[in-house]
XYZ file of C-alpha atoms in Angstrom:
565
model
C 148.038 93.994 34.766
C 144.474 93.948 33.507
C 141.755 96.435 34.300
C 141.072 96.448 38.075
C 137.851 94.944 39.410
C 134.950 97.183 40.384
C 135.485 96.309 44.033
C 139.199 97.188 43.841
C 138.378 100.543 42.260
C 135.665 101.222 44.829
C 137.989 100.424 47.743
C 140.391 103.075 46.447
C 137.758 105.821 46.489
C 138.552 109.151 48.141
C 135.239 109.688 49.883
C 134.119 113.058 51.167
C 132.177 113.496 54.408
C 128.480 113.333 53.566
C 127.770 116.782 54.961
C 130.135 118.113 52.264
C 128.343 116.038 49.612
C 125.023 117.409 50.848
C 126.431 120.946 50.898
C 127.183 120.584 47.173
C 123.408 120.086 46.789
C 122.724 123.072 49.088
C 121.120 120.685 51.576
C 121.858 121.780 55.161
C 123.117 119.305 57.732
C 119.943 119.502 59.844
C 118.140 117.575 57.078
C 120.570 114.637 57.278
C 120.100 111.478 59.347
C 123.512 109.692 59.377
C 123.728 105.917 58.900
C 127.371 105.112 59.540
C 130.227 106.965 57.864
C 129.210 106.926 54.201
C 125.403 106.840 54.024
C 122.766 109.252 55.302
C 119.028 109.501 54.998
C 117.486 112.828 54.015
C 114.522 113.895 56.124
C 111.188 114.248 54.338
C 110.939 117.870 55.432
C 113.519 118.561 52.707
C 110.780 118.217 50.077
C 109.007 121.321 51.396
C 112.132 123.149 52.528
C 113.665 123.005 49.023
C 110.432 123.380 47.024
C 110.831 127.094 46.236
C 114.316 126.725 44.764
C 114.881 126.739 40.976
C 114.343 123.395 39.262
C 117.199 121.458 37.719
C 116.985 120.074 34.211
C 115.386 116.629 34.592
C 117.042 113.860 32.557
C 115.976 110.202 32.379
C 118.414 107.527 31.217
C 116.893 104.634 29.276
C 118.249 102.177 26.703
C 117.751 99.960 23.722
C 116.349 96.515 24.432
C 119.170 94.984 26.480
C 121.023 91.725 26.064
C 120.862 89.361 29.079
C 124.109 90.942 30.314
C 122.748 94.509 30.332
C 124.255 97.461 28.485
C 125.660 99.535 31.353
C 122.687 101.832 31.913
C 123.478 102.453 35.588
C 127.146 102.937 34.753
C 126.133 105.477 32.102
C 123.807 107.250 34.547
C 126.650 107.575 37.048
C 129.181 108.525 34.364
C 126.895 111.220 32.970
C 126.271 112.642 36.434
C 130.018 112.827 37.026
C 130.654 114.295 33.569
C 128.529 117.376 34.227
C 131.101 118.614 36.744
C 133.701 118.512 33.951
C 131.649 121.036 31.950
C 131.081 123.302 34.936
C 127.638 122.047 35.968
C 126.281 120.545 39.199
C 124.392 117.272 38.924
C 122.571 114.974 41.313
C 121.964 111.320 40.435
C 118.896 109.288 41.483
C 118.907 105.487 41.131
C 117.176 102.414 42.520
C 118.621 100.357 45.361
C 119.827 96.934 44.147
C 118.045 93.773 45.215
C 120.241 91.201 46.932
C 118.647 88.485 44.809
C 120.491 89.485 41.605
C 123.558 90.547 43.633
C 124.001 86.966 44.838
C 122.738 85.506 41.559
C 124.097 85.995 38.025
C 123.561 89.690 37.324
C 125.675 90.989 40.202
C 125.278 94.333 41.903
C 123.970 97.615 40.549
C 126.414 100.279 41.697
C 127.619 101.109 38.195
C 131.040 99.911 37.113
C 134.660 100.792 36.473
C 135.314 104.449 37.229
C 131.613 105.341 37.211
C 130.401 103.806 40.441
C 128.380 104.652 43.525
C 130.469 103.983 46.621
C 130.894 102.211 48.945
C 129.629 99.582 46.496
C 129.523 96.782 49.063
C 127.237 98.791 51.350
C 125.015 99.778 48.412
C 124.655 96.197 47.183
C 123.968 94.688 50.585
C 121.600 96.043 53.231
C 122.224 99.800 52.814
C 119.909 101.330 55.446
C 117.486 98.423 55.616
C 114.774 99.788 53.315
C 114.369 96.447 51.538
C 114.017 94.682 54.870
C 111.336 97.179 55.907
C 109.425 96.471 52.688
C 109.783 92.727 53.320
C 108.542 93.071 56.903
C 105.626 95.357 56.006
C 104.514 93.097 53.159
C 104.693 89.972 55.306
C 102.927 91.736 58.166
C 99.935 92.116 55.867
C 100.262 88.454 54.885
C 100.133 87.493 58.559
C 97.121 89.749 59.212
C 95.379 88.234 56.178
C 95.907 84.648 57.284
C 94.854 85.564 60.809
C 91.703 87.157 59.379
C 90.872 83.859 57.670
C 91.609 81.905 60.857
C 89.456 84.205 63.012
C 86.367 83.626 60.885
C 86.875 85.602 57.655
C 84.488 88.442 58.509
C 85.106 90.094 55.150
C 84.036 86.997 53.257
C 87.222 86.690 51.224
C 86.912 83.903 48.649
C 89.813 81.504 49.415
C 90.639 80.981 45.733
C 90.576 84.724 45.005
C 93.306 85.748 47.450
C 95.947 87.735 45.550
C 98.387 88.699 48.326
C 101.480 86.495 48.679
C 104.704 86.793 50.703
C 108.118 88.202 49.773
C 111.805 87.657 50.477
C 114.910 89.426 49.088
C 116.571 86.158 48.091
C 116.505 84.175 44.861
C 114.765 80.957 45.945
C 112.757 78.979 43.378
C 111.622 76.489 46.052
C 109.365 79.180 47.518
C 107.509 80.093 44.321
C 104.573 77.860 45.232
C 103.932 76.710 48.800
C 101.127 75.614 51.131
C 100.653 77.454 54.413
C 98.556 76.600 57.461
C 99.601 72.942 57.676
C 99.647 71.263 61.062
C 96.961 71.360 63.729
C 93.776 73.406 64.058
C 95.625 76.291 65.700
C 98.195 76.555 62.911
C 95.990 78.448 60.478
C 93.823 77.803 57.429
C 95.573 75.601 54.858
C 95.819 77.231 51.428
C 98.193 77.456 48.496
C 100.251 80.632 48.112
C 103.877 81.517 47.391
C 106.727 83.978 47.627
C 107.883 86.744 45.286
C 111.166 88.601 45.512
C 110.926 91.788 47.590
C 111.524 94.025 44.566
C 108.266 92.647 43.109
C 106.226 93.649 46.177
C 103.484 96.211 45.710
C 104.804 97.777 48.910
C 108.060 98.502 47.058
C 106.132 100.163 44.231
C 104.222 102.206 46.822
C 107.487 103.272 48.465
C 108.747 104.504 45.092
C 105.587 106.466 44.212
C 104.637 108.030 47.560
C 105.430 111.688 48.272
C 104.659 111.815 51.999
C 103.859 109.622 54.993
C 100.091 110.362 54.788
C 100.058 109.477 51.093
C 102.016 106.261 51.714
C 99.587 105.343 54.512
C 96.623 105.889 52.192
C 98.207 103.850 49.398
C 98.940 100.970 51.784
C 95.284 101.001 52.825
C 94.181 100.656 49.176
C 96.151 97.433 48.601
C 93.784 94.714 47.417
C 94.438 91.388 49.163
C 91.632 89.416 47.524
C 88.032 89.406 46.353
C 84.680 88.310 47.717
C 82.431 85.875 45.872
C 80.579 88.797 44.273
C 83.844 90.178 42.834
C 84.155 93.134 45.203
C 87.673 93.929 46.420
C 88.925 93.439 49.974
C 91.683 95.868 50.979
C 94.404 96.071 53.595
C 92.268 98.724 55.271
C 89.313 96.346 55.393
C 91.277 93.749 57.351
C 93.019 96.392 59.526
C 96.535 95.669 58.297
C 97.583 98.997 56.765
C 98.430 100.908 59.941
C 101.031 98.387 61.126
C 102.565 98.365 57.637
C 102.888 102.154 57.663
C 104.548 102.066 61.095
C 107.200 99.708 59.709
C 107.738 101.862 56.604
C 108.177 105.353 58.095
C 111.985 105.423 58.032
C 112.148 103.674 54.662
C 110.389 106.609 52.956
C 113.423 108.842 53.601
C 115.804 108.623 50.612
C 119.435 107.574 51.045
C 122.340 109.874 50.181
C 125.612 108.442 48.869
C 128.292 109.607 46.409
C 130.149 108.513 43.293
C 133.879 107.932 42.935
C 134.111 111.612 41.940
C 131.946 112.721 44.892
C 128.850 113.508 42.819
C 125.763 113.264 45.074
C 123.598 110.159 44.579
C 120.104 109.562 45.934
C 119.515 105.809 46.224
C 115.940 104.916 47.002
C 113.466 102.091 46.370
C 113.917 99.249 43.905
C 110.659 98.237 42.205
C 110.783 95.289 39.804
C 111.174 96.305 36.167
C 108.806 93.663 34.766
C 105.612 93.774 36.826
C 106.142 97.216 38.376
C 107.302 100.564 37.034
C 111.035 99.949 37.562
C 112.049 103.478 38.602
C 113.601 104.985 41.718
C 111.517 107.051 44.082
C 109.427 110.138 43.477
C 110.465 111.646 46.807
C 114.155 111.396 45.842
C 113.405 113.238 42.608
C 111.376 115.907 44.407
C 114.486 116.609 46.502
C 117.101 116.154 43.770
C 115.317 118.383 41.253
C 116.014 121.353 43.549
C 119.637 120.424 44.305
C 121.716 121.496 41.307
C 121.702 122.162 37.581
C 120.749 118.632 36.492
C 118.944 115.682 38.022
C 119.890 112.455 36.250
C 117.683 109.452 36.966
C 117.416 105.990 35.448
C 114.502 103.882 34.203
C 114.672 100.068 34.141
C 115.243 97.978 30.995
C 114.636 99.471 27.526
C 112.702 102.601 26.562
C 109.646 100.453 25.754
C 109.460 99.451 29.419
C 111.129 101.620 32.059
C 110.955 104.893 30.138
C 107.315 104.385 29.126
C 106.455 103.771 32.778
C 108.611 106.699 33.873
C 106.588 108.979 31.622
C 103.105 107.550 32.203
C 103.248 106.326 35.809
C 106.079 108.068 37.678
C 105.623 111.519 36.116
C 101.875 111.266 36.803
C 102.672 110.705 40.482
C 105.417 113.326 40.806
C 104.115 116.101 38.578
C 107.664 116.560 37.247
C 108.280 117.032 33.535
C 111.434 115.607 31.886
C 113.661 117.869 29.792
C 115.658 115.193 27.936
C 116.168 111.438 27.726
C 119.263 109.363 27.091
C 119.044 106.104 25.124
C 122.036 103.943 26.036
C 123.227 101.534 23.395
C 126.238 99.327 22.836
C 127.776 97.732 19.798
C 127.073 94.268 21.173
C 123.384 95.068 21.783
C 122.774 96.176 18.207
C 124.741 93.215 16.848
C 122.542 90.967 19.009
C 119.468 92.612 17.489
C 120.705 91.632 14.036
C 119.541 88.135 15.026
C 122.921 86.586 14.234
C 124.073 85.875 17.802
C 122.826 84.237 20.967
C 123.937 85.824 24.222
C 123.428 83.869 27.443
C 123.765 85.392 30.912
C 126.741 83.955 32.752
C 128.470 82.711 29.595
C 131.218 84.246 27.465
C 130.205 86.392 24.504
C 130.291 84.620 21.113
C 133.594 85.277 19.325
C 131.777 86.372 16.166
C 130.099 89.134 18.151
C 133.479 90.719 18.849
C 134.648 90.750 15.228
C 134.535 94.110 13.420
C 131.253 94.279 11.529
C 129.580 97.699 11.148
C 127.052 96.219 8.709
C 125.775 94.013 11.527
C 125.367 97.101 13.730
C 123.231 98.664 11.011
C 121.227 95.431 10.731
C 120.323 95.670 14.414
C 119.716 99.395 14.241
C 115.952 98.982 13.940
C 115.776 98.502 17.701
C 117.595 101.767 18.381
C 115.378 103.635 15.932
C 112.206 102.288 17.585
C 113.416 103.165 21.074
C 114.222 106.696 19.895
C 110.652 106.892 18.581
C 109.351 105.655 21.942
C 110.980 108.642 23.635
C 109.798 111.101 20.988
C 106.137 110.108 21.117
C 106.116 111.508 24.660
C 107.434 114.857 23.392
C 110.904 114.451 24.927
C 114.229 115.039 23.123
C 116.426 111.902 23.029
C 120.222 111.645 23.001
C 122.005 108.414 22.050
C 124.781 107.389 24.453
C 127.225 104.976 22.828
C 128.585 103.083 25.824
C 132.047 102.107 24.570
C 133.535 98.689 25.342
C 137.256 97.837 24.871
C 136.443 95.279 22.151
C 134.489 97.791 20.032
C 135.816 99.135 16.751
C 135.643 102.803 15.673
C 133.757 101.816 12.521
C 131.022 100.285 14.711
C 130.691 103.439 16.792
C 130.442 105.363 13.531
C 127.638 103.050 12.427
C 125.642 103.872 15.575
C 126.255 107.583 15.044
C 124.942 107.213 11.477
C 121.757 105.557 12.754
C 121.251 108.400 15.238
C 121.917 111.011 12.554
C 119.344 109.370 10.287
C 116.802 109.923 13.092
C 117.904 113.525 13.588
C 119.164 113.055 17.150
C 122.452 113.726 18.892
C 124.841 110.878 19.682
C 128.074 110.719 21.670
C 130.634 108.016 22.370
C 131.237 107.752 26.111
C 134.181 106.063 27.836
C 132.946 106.708 31.363
C 133.572 103.104 32.445
C 137.332 103.382 31.933
C 137.780 107.161 32.227
C 135.116 108.279 34.701
C 133.449 111.644 34.274
C 135.977 113.005 31.783
C 135.104 110.100 29.477
C 131.487 111.299 29.407
C 132.106 114.978 28.585
C 130.830 114.724 24.988
C 127.705 112.987 26.248
C 127.142 115.619 28.947
C 127.439 118.417 26.400
C 124.968 116.685 24.063
C 122.486 116.144 26.911
C 122.843 119.762 28.047
C 122.041 120.964 24.521
C 119.033 118.647 24.281
C 117.719 119.707 27.699
C 117.823 123.350 26.606
C 115.448 122.665 23.726
C 111.729 123.313 24.299
C 109.935 120.277 25.728
C 106.490 119.206 24.595
C 105.985 116.410 27.102
C 102.635 114.625 27.080
C 101.248 111.427 28.573
C 100.532 108.653 26.099
C 96.882 108.293 27.154
C 94.326 110.158 29.292
C 93.252 108.913 32.717
C 89.669 108.433 31.575
C 90.527 106.050 28.729
C 89.345 102.504 29.422
C 91.872 99.913 30.580
C 91.530 98.139 27.229
C 92.230 101.378 25.375
C 95.335 102.039 27.471
C 96.694 98.553 26.788
C 95.988 98.944 23.058
C 97.724 102.329 22.875
C 100.910 101.053 24.527
C 100.912 97.828 22.488
C 100.527 99.560 19.121
C 102.380 102.841 19.642
C 105.273 101.689 21.865
C 105.698 97.985 21.084
C 104.702 98.113 17.397
C 102.054 95.383 17.750
C 99.201 95.079 15.269
C 96.740 94.796 18.139
C 95.919 93.042 21.401
C 94.410 89.603 22.058
C 92.829 89.494 25.512
C 92.120 86.025 26.907
C 88.590 85.444 28.274
C 89.838 85.237 31.881
C 91.775 88.491 31.471
C 88.723 90.144 29.936
C 86.635 89.202 32.966
C 89.326 90.605 35.245
C 89.350 93.914 33.353
C 85.574 94.135 33.653
C 85.756 93.438 37.383
C 88.491 96.043 37.932
C 86.426 98.705 36.203
C 83.374 97.736 38.284
C 85.558 98.160 41.393
C 86.533 101.674 40.270
C 90.077 100.925 39.082
C 89.499 101.984 35.466
C 91.194 105.378 35.780
C 94.532 103.837 36.789
C 97.473 103.744 34.354
C 98.612 100.366 33.039
C 102.000 98.716 33.537
C 102.332 95.917 30.985
C 104.310 92.947 32.296
C 106.262 91.384 29.460
C 109.764 90.209 28.603
C 112.504 92.833 28.738
C 114.539 91.012 26.071
C 112.374 92.122 23.148
C 110.169 95.086 22.308
C 107.557 92.415 21.615
C 106.162 89.912 24.115
C 108.338 87.141 22.618
C 111.919 87.177 24.001
C 113.244 85.495 20.837
C 112.176 88.340 18.507
C 115.052 90.764 17.989
C 115.184 94.241 16.489
C 111.806 95.973 16.120
C 109.339 93.163 15.327
C 106.205 93.830 13.278
C 103.246 91.676 12.279
C 102.508 90.366 15.759
C 99.780 90.841 18.384
C 100.151 91.300 22.142
C 98.616 88.377 24.082
C 97.157 89.323 27.475
C 96.578 86.149 29.492
C 95.936 87.669 32.920
C 95.491 91.086 34.512
C 96.357 92.006 38.093
C 95.749 95.208 40.042
C 98.258 97.048 42.239
C 95.658 99.484 43.495
C 97.798 100.858 46.324
C 100.671 101.551 43.961
C 98.170 102.934 41.506
C 98.372 100.819 38.363
C 96.880 97.757 36.708
C 99.301 95.274 35.190
C 98.361 92.999 32.291
C 100.566 89.909 32.091
C 101.839 89.017 28.623
C 103.963 85.889 28.850
C 105.569 83.936 31.673
C 106.724 86.381 34.357
C 108.988 85.017 37.090
C 108.472 87.097 40.217
C 110.783 84.879 42.299
C 114.084 84.199 40.497
C 116.137 81.080 41.091
C 119.896 80.680 41.513
C 121.943 79.458 38.555
C 124.527 76.688 38.392
C 127.329 78.995 39.520
C 125.720 81.968 41.297
C 127.741 84.806 42.764
C 126.691 83.471 46.176
C 129.278 80.698 45.715
C 132.119 83.246 45.577
C 131.093 86.201 47.765
C 132.769 86.015 51.157
C 134.499 88.098 53.821
C 138.171 88.348 54.702
C 139.663 88.195 58.205
C 138.939 91.899 58.733
C 135.292 91.554 57.789
C 135.626 93.144 54.345
C 133.364 91.754 51.627
C 135.306 90.063 48.807
C 134.430 88.828 45.298
C 131.477 91.188 44.939
C 130.795 92.292 41.374
């Protein structure tokens, strides 16, 4: 028999009652709001009730630039959290909630994998407690209020061609990327072109992830910019009286969700902001609870260290006030071989045979990407640890090659077999992370708040991406000027670019040099609290592939989900 499927492993889990899982975090039962047998929400009063307790060591898990198949970052996060119990430590894990778009598309779910999973994985990958649906409803409520505002006479004087607020849906549907609304008769609204994004790309989702309380979330929702007047001044959700209804829809969603791993390690699952145009990290409120609930809080940042980790440091840590003690850079043999430039990996297709052949020299050839991502952690004053996520087709000589690259950078590295062996397979990694977290931290933001937006973009482009400079298109330059006139200049920046390269060109592997970052457009998520320059073609509404997972996912006669991956 081959290795069992993730769903088979998950169905065999020996789950503990959630009050016992919470008790392991020293969270009393009166702070729990049960949602069925295996999920509970934690009341927001926990943030204050736990605030005086000692702080856990705060660890962020990032990665090298991933292949289209991903490198097992969530699996490593879960495996590391489980591994701490094998060295006598208590850990809590904090991750994002998966979007159903990728779950029913090519990527599959995001519960981890093998024997390092969050369970029940079918509940996690589907509706969970309805937070995504609340974000969808709140976002679209504002869309409805906006279109009604136009229909009722447009008292705010919103310029029709400067409306920036679209609609969202948690489904991959390319047919909705560009649509026309308001067709029909006079009473059916004002005709205009708009479109849909996936729910994970909603600014409301980013707000959910960065808010620390209901009053703060309400204020952030009010600051959402829906469009601009002819003179360039911003029109907000507050201006058109849409923010209050949004907040009413979002109250329950702000409470983080408690689940557990296969080894009963506590997991806080909350929010799921897009990793390209948003900060791609789980919620601040989950971290504010989890950081007082054990010896270690292990959280995960989306994509590579040039993206999710940079935003974790400069956006999420700004919002939370928490300071990280260590960072993990997940890498795989296949990722570094891909960064040699000798292979082409396509999502949904089998790996090239040559990629699986023993070739430590090819690992070294792709090592430039790992070295740059280690640097990207270090420039924030945080100690990195390299996690070598072992695959069955790897060769010991290739793991040794990765360890040599790490040693040349003066950082710890550990081979981890958490996928096949669970927490005990991550013991070496847990010990290395514990040692790193005990070292003095010198954490610092990459740029000050009062730097100009152009300066912030330039700093990230040159220091994190390795670009020679930035080329800002005339339209983007006008947008930057307008944002600073509107008072948005003190916001951090969240650069929207490909996740498949440290550069803005997805075909450039390794750690490219001799290139410049092209900024073609700049948008403002004022409620979330960042400005995002767009560098390349960003799809905010994915489409389904030729053979999406939606073709196979089904239910059996007893109502159990089958063929979920």
